[in-house]
XYZ file of C-alpha atoms in Angstrom:
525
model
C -2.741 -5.153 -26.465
C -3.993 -3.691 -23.078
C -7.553 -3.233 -22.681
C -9.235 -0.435 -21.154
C -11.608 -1.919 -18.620
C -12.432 1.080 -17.192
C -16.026 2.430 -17.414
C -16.197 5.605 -19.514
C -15.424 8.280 -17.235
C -13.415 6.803 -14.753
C -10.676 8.439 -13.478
C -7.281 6.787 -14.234
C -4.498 5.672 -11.588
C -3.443 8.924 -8.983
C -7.298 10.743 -9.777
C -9.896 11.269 -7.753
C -13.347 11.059 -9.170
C -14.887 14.887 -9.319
C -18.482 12.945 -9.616
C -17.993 11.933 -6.497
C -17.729 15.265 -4.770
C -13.821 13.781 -4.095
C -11.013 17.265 -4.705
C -8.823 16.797 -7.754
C -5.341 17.648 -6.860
C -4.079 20.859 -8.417
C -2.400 19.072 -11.628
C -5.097 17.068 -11.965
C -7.827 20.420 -11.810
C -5.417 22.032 -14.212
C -5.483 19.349 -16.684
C -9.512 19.040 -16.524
C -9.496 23.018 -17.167
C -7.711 21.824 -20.672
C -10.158 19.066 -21.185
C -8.691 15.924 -20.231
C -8.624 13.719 -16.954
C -6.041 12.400 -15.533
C -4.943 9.355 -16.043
C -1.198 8.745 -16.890
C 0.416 8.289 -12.981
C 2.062 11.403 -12.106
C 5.160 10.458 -10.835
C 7.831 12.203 -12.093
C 9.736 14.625 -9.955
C 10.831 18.075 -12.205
C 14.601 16.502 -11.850
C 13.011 13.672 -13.867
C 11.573 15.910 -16.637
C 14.747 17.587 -17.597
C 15.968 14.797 -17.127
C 13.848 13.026 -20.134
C 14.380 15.681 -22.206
C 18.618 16.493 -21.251
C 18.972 12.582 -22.068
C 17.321 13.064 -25.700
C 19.616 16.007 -26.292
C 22.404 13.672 -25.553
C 25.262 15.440 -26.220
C 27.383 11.908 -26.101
C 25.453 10.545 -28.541
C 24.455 13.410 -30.515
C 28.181 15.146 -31.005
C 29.756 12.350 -30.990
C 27.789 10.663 -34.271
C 26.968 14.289 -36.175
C 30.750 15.367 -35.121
C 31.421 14.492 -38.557
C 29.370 16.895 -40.407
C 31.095 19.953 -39.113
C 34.447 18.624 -39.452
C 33.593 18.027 -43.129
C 32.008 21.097 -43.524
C 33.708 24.209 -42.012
C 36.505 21.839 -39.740
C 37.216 22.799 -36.081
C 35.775 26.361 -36.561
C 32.212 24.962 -37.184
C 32.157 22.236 -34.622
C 33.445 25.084 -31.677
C 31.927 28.437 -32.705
C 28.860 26.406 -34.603
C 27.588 24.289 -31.242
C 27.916 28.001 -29.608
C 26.045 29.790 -32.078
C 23.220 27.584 -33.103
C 22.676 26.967 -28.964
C 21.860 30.465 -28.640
C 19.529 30.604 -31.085
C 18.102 27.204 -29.885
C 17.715 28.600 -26.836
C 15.228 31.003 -28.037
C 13.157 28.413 -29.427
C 13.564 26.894 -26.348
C 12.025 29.797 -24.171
C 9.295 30.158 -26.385
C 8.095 26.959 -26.763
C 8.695 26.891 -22.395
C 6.358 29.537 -21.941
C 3.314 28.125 -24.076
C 4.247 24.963 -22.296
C 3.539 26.486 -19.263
C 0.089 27.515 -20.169
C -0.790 24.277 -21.908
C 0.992 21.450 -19.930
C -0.571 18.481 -21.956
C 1.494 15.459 -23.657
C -0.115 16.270 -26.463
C 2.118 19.559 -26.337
C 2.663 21.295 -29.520
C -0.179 20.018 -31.716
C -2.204 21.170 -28.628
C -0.435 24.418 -28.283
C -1.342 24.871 -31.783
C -5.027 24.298 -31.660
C -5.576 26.450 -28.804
C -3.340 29.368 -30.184
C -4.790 29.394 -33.633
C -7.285 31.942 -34.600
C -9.023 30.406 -37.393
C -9.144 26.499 -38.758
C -8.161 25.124 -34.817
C -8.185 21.863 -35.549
C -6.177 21.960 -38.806
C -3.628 23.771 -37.129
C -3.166 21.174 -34.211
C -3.932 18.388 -36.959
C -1.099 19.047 -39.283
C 1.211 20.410 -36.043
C 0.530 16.636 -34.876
C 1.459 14.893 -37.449
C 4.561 16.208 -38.634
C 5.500 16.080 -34.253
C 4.479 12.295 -34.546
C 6.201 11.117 -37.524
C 9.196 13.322 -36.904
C 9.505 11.297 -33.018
C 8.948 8.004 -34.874
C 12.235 8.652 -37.240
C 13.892 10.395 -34.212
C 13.498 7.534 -32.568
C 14.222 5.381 -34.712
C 17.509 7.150 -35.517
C 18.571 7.025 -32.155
C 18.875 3.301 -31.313
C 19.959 2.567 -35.250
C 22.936 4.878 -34.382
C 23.518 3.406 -30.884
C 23.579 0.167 -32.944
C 25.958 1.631 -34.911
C 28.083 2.405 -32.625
C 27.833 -0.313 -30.590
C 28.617 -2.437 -33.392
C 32.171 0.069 -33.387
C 32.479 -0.763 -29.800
C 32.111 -4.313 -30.585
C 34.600 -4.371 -33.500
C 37.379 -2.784 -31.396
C 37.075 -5.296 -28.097
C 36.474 -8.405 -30.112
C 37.643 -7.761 -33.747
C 33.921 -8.663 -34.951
C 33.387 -7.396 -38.336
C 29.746 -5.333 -38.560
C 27.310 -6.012 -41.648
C 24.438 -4.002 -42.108
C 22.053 -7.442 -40.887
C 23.930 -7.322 -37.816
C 23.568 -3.498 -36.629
C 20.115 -4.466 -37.694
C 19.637 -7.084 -35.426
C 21.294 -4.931 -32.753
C 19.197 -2.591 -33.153
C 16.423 -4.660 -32.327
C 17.297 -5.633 -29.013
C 18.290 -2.043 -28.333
C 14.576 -0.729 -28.952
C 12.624 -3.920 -27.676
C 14.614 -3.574 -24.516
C 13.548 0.074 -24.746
C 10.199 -0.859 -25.196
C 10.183 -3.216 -22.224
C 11.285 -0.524 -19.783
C 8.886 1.330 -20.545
C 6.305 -0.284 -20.096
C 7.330 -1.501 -16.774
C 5.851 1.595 -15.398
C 6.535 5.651 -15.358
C 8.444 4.783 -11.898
C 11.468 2.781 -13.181
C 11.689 5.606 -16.246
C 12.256 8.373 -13.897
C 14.697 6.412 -11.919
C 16.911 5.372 -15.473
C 16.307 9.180 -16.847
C 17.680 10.111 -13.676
C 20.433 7.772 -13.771
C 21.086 8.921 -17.630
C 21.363 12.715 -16.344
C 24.182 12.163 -14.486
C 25.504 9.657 -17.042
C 25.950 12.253 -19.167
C 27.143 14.551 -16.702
C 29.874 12.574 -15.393
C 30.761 10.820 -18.376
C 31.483 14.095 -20.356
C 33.615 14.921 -17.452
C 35.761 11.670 -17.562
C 36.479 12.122 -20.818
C 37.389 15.859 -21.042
C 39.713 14.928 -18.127
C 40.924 11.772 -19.734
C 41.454 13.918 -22.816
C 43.772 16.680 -21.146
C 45.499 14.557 -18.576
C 46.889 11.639 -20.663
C 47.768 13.360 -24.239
C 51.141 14.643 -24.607
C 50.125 17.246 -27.222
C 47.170 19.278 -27.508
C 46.386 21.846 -30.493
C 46.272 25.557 -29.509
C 43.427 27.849 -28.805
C 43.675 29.189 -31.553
C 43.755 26.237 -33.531
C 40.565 24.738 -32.410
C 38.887 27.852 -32.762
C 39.104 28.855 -35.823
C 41.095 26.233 -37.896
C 38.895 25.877 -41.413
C 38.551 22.322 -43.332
C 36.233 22.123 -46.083
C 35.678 18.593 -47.643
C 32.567 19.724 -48.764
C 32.845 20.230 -52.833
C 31.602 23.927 -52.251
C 33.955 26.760 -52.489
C 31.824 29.520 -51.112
C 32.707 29.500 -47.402
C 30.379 31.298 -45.998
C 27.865 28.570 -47.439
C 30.163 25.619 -46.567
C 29.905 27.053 -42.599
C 26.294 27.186 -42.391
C 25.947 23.345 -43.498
C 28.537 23.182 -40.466
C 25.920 24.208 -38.188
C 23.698 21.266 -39.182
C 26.249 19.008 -36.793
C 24.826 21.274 -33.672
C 21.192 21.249 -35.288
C 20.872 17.872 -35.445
C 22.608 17.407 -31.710
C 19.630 20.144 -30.633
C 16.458 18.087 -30.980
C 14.110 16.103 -28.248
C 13.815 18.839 -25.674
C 9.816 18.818 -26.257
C 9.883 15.370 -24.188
C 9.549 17.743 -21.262
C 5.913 18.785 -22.346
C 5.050 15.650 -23.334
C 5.440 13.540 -19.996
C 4.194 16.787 -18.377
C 1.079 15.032 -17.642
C 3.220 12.193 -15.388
C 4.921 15.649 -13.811
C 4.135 16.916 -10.495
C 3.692 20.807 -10.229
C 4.065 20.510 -14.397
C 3.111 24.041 -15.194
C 6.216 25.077 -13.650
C 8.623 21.853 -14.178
C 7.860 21.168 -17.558
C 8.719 24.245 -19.323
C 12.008 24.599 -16.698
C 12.822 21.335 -18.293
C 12.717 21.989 -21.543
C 14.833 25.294 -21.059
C 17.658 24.017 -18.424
C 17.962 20.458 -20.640
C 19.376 23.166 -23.675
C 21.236 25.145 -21.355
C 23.181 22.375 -20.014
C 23.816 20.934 -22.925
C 24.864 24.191 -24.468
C 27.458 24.232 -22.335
C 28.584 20.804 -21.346
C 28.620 20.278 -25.459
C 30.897 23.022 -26.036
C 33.401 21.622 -23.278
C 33.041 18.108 -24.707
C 33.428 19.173 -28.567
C 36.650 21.611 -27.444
C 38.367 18.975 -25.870
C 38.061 16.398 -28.470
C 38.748 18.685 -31.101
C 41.842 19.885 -29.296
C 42.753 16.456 -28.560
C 43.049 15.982 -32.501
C 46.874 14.663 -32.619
C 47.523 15.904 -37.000
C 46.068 19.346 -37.024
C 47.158 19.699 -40.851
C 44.711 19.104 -43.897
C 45.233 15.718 -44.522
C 45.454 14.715 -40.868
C 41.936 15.708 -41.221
C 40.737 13.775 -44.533
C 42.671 10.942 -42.516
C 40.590 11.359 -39.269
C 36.787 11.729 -41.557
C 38.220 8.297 -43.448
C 38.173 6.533 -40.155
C 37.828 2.298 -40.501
C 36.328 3.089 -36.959
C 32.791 5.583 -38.807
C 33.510 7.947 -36.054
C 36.115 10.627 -36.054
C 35.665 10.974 -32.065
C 36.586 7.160 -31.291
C 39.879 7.917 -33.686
C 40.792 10.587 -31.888
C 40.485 8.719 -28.399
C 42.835 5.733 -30.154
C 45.186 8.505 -31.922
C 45.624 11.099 -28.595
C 45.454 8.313 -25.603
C 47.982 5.574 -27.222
C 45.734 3.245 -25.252
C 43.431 1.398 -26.856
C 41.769 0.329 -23.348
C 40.877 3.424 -22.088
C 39.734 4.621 -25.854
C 37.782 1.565 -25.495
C 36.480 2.564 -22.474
C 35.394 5.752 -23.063
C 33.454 4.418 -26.485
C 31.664 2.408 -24.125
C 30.816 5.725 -21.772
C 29.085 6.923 -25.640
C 27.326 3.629 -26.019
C 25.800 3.957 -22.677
C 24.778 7.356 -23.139
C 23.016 6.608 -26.730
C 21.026 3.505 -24.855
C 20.102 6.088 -22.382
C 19.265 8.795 -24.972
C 16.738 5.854 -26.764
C 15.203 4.790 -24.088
C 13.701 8.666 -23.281
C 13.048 9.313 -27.369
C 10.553 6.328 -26.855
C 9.060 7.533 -23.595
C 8.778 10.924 -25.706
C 7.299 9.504 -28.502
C 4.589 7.011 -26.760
C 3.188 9.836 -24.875
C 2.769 12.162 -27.336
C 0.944 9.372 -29.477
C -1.255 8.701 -26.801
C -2.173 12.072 -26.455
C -2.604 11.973 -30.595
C -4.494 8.870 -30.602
C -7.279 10.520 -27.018
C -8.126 12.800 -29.879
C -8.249 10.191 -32.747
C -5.921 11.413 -34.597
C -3.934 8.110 -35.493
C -5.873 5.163 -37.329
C -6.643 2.672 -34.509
C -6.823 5.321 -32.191
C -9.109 3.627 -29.788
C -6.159 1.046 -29.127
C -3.605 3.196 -29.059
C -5.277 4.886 -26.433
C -5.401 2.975 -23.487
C -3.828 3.145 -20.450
C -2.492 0.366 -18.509
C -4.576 0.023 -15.586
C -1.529 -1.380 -13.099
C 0.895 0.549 -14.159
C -0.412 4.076 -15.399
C 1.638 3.685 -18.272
C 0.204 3.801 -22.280
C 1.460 0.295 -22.843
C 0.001 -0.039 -26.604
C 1.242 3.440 -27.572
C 4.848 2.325 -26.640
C 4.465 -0.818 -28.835
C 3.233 1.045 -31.878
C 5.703 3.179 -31.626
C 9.123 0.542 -31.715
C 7.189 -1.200 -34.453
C 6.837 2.035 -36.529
C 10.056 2.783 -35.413
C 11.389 -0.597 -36.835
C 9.868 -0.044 -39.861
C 11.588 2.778 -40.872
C 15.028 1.156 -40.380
C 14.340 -1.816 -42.808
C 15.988 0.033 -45.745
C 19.187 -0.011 -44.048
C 19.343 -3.428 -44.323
C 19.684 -2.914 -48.382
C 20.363 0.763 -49.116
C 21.930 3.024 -46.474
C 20.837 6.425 -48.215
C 17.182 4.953 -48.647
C 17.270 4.836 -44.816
C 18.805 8.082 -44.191
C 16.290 9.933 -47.236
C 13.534 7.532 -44.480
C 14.684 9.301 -41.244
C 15.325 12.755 -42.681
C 11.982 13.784 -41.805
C 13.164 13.797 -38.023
C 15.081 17.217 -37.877
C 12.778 19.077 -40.263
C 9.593 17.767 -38.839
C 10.540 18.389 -35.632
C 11.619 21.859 -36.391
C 8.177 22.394 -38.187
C 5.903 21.370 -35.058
C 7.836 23.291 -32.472
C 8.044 26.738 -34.367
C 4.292 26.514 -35.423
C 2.675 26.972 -31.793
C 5.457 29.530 -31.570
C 4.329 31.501 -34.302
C 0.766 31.098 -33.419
C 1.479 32.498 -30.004
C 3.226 35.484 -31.529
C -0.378 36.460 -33.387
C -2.704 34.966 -30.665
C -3.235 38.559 -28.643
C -5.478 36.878 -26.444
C -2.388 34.712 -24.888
C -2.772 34.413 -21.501
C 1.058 33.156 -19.910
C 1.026 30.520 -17.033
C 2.680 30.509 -14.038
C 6.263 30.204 -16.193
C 6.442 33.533 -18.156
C 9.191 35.557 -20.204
C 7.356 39.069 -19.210
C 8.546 41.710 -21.420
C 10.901 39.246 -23.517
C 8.121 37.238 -24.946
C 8.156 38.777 -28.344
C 11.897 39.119 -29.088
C 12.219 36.241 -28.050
C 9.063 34.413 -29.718
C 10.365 36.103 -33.490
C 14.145 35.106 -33.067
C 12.856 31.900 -32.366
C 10.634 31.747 -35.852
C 13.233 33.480 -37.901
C 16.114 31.287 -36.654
C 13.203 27.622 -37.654
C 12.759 29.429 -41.257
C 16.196 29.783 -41.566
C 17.712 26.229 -40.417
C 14.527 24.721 -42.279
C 15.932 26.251 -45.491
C 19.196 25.194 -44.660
C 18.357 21.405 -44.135
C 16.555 21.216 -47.530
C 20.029 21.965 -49.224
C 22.639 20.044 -50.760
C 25.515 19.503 -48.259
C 28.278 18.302 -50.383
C 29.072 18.289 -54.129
C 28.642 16.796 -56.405
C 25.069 15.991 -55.918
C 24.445 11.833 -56.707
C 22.095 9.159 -55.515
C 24.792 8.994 -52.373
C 24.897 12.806 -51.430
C 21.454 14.062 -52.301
C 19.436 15.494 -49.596
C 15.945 13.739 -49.455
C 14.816 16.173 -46.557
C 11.985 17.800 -49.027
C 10.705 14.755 -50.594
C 10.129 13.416 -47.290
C 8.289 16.879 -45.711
C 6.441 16.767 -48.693
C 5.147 13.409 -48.636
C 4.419 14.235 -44.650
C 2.168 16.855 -45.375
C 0.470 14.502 -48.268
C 0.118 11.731 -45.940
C -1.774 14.580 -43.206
C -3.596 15.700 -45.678
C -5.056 12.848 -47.303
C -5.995 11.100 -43.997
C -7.503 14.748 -42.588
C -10.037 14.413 -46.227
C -10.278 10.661 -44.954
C -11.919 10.958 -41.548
C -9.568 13.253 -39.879
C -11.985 16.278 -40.131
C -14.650 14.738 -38.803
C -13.712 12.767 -35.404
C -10.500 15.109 -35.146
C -10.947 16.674 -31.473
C -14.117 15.787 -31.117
C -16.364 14.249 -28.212
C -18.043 11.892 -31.339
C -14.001 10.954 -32.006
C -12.794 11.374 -28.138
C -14.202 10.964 -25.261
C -11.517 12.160 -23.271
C -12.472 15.051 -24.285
C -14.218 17.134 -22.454
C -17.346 19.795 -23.096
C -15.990 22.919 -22.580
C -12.687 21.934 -24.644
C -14.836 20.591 -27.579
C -16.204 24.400 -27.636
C -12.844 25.982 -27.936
C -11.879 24.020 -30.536
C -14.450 23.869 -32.510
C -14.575 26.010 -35.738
């Protein structure tokens, strides 16, 4: 564990000490104004910061692995008009949570935004906001590398016919997160360079294989076809019903953009980078996702019904990498561009821990997290929260052990990722909306703030409900969706530590010294 042998109030690595009469630069003033000094290096560049946030998105990792939800539930017509239609609304929430960003650029982010929006019970708000935004990044996280162990176990069994157990995507996944962890920790520097590096990853990846996919196939399906060809594997009859658990594939894809807000404090100029990152990381993925998901699907070689059982029945686990083998006749290049998804998921883990160790830095400044005092502390050489990364692979790796015995155990584990994530970026949303006292930052949506802030509320309460629902039938041990139990026992868990301790040292100067005076004040009930 790093120790912090700083004296209390000294100013962290790229600060200047306002005792002594020195001028804070204007991030650094900003932050102070919200209560906290500086002391995370601020070295990312606003390329970097969508960057962070555009390689959690990951639409190579994320459509890729969800791509079979929508083909089971609603076929080609959910996976082309679903990405487009949930992005929209996506976007909203996008804009809104930008703009409060903008006003509060902290990596505590939204449990921040909450307790400084809320009218009454401040702390609560940001309490539960917090916790639900921390234990949703841990499962994000660790459902990230477990499926980019997953799939590089796929890659693995198509180059060198090696046969994947559940120990041995364990074990991969492993060295995918330590390695994440090491980077890391290695300093804020070498993360902006990789995040950069994973931007255009992504960028020109997609475009290799959307050009690999039209030049070398000798048949494509129609327009048409991909647009509104309907499959329903689903067990439901109602369609209508059977589309919106299509959407879930898109939903699912959508998630991570907060990263933006939360290395905003390592982001120069972050009032104004920050919440462009978090809006131009959906926008590009809205529409280099759509391009990506058309061309696949249009790549799909047996366009009839069964062609499409065939292709969700894959010995491969993911209908994409069968339809590179079926279209290309070339197992190299379908090799190939596997390995061009492989890359992209290690990329997309490496920024959901960066994501997730700031945020529980910020989390544990204002003791929120037991052992907060450890979790903490900032490496003095290399301005980085070295113990907050740790905590977070081993919590992390943790919640992947049940995969090693019972793969719906680990999937009822990580459910809490979507929902809880969902939960803690509409709530400062919402809080906004009813806050009339709002004052917008330098990154504003003028006259669009409130459509835009309630379409982005309704659309949460509506994919919220739909997550909680039963995808498939019939409902068994196998298909039965733990999403509530595991919001439920979320809330319990926030709850019982807030009775434990949490209301008393909860952002407080007795529970945080980072902390400062005036901030204590405003949050204070």
């Amino acid at each position: 564990m790093i120790k912090d042998t700083r004296t209390p109030g000294t100013p962290g690595p790229g600060t200047h000490d306002p005792t002594g009469g020195e001028h804070l630069d204007a991030d650094a003033a900003e932050l102070a104004k919200l209560g906290y000094k500086q002391e995370l290096h601020r070295g990312m560049s606003g390329f970097s910061n969508f960057a962070i946030s555009f390689s959690i998105i990951s639409i190579l990792a994320g459509c890729i692995t969800s791509y079979s939800i929508a083909l089971n539930s609603g076929g080609p017509s959910a996976i082309t008009i679903g990405w487009a239609l949930v992005g929209v609304f996506v976007l909203m929430v996008a804009l809104a949570m930008a703009e409060v960003c903008s006003r509060y650029p902290t990596a505590g982010g939204l449990y921040f935004w909450a307790g400084r929006l809320a009218n009454k019970n401040k702390r609560q708000w940001a309490w539960f906001v917090g916790w639900f935004n921390f234990l949703g990044e841990v499962a994000v996280t660790a459902a990230i590398d477990f499926g980019a162990a997953t799939t590089m176990n796929a890659f693995a069994a198509l180059v060198w016919d090696v046969t994947p157990t559940a120990l041995s995507t364990w074990l991969t996944f492993i060295v995918i997160i330590v390695i994440h962890g090491l980077l890391n920790t290695f300093g804020v520097n070498l993360v902006a360079l990789l995040s950069n590096v994973s931007a255009w990853w992504h960028v020109v990846g997609v475009l290799i294989i959307v050009a690999v996919l039209w030049i070398m196939p000798t048949k494509h399906q129609s327009f048409s076809w991909t647009m509104t060809t309907w499959h329903n594997a689903t067990g439901f009859s109602f369609a209508p019903y059977v589309f919106l658990m299509g959407l879930l594939m898109a939903q699912y894809t959508y998630t991570g953009y907060d990263a933006s807000a939360h290395v905003s404090e390592e982001t120069k100029q972050a009032a104004t980078a920050a919440p462009r990152g978090i809006v131009m990381s959906v926008v590009i993925s809205i529409i280099g996702g759509w391009i990506l998901l058309y061309t696949i699907t249009a790549s799909i070689q047996d366009g009839t019904s069964n062609g499409l059982d065939t292709l969700l029945a894959t010995s491969t686990g993911l209908p994409p990498a069968q339809v590179f083998l079926d279209a290309l006749n070339n197992p190299t290049m379908a090799k190939f561009l596997l390995f061009i998804v492989c890359g992209a998921q290690f990329f997309c883990g490496m920024a959901s821990v960066t994501a997730n160790s700031r945020m529980t830095y910020a989390f544990s400044r204002d003791n929120a997290i037991p052992g907060s005092h450890i979790w903490s502390k900032v490496n003095p050489r290399s301005g980085t929260p070295t113990n907050s990364i740790w905590v977070c692979v081993a919590l992390s790796t943790v919640l992947t052990v049940p995969a090693l015995f019972n793969q719906t155990a680990y999937l009822a584990v990580t459910s809490i990722a979507v929902i809880g994530l969902y939960i803690a970026y509409v709530t400062p949303v919402m809080l906004r909306r009813l806050n009339k006292e709002f004052t917008p930052g330098p990154w504003s949506l003028g006259r669009w703030s409130g459509i835009v802030g309630w379409i982005a509320v309704v659309w949460v309460i509506f994919i919220v409900i739909l997550f909680v629902l039963p995808p498939v039938w019939p409902i068994s041990v196998e298909t039965f969706n733990y999403s509530p139990i595991a919001v439920v026992l979320v809330a319990i868990l926030a709850l019982v530590l807030w009775q434990a301790g949490g209301k008393k040292h909860f952002m407080t100067r007795e529970g945080s010294e980072h902390l400062t005076m005036d901030a204590d004040k405003l949050l204070d009930e």
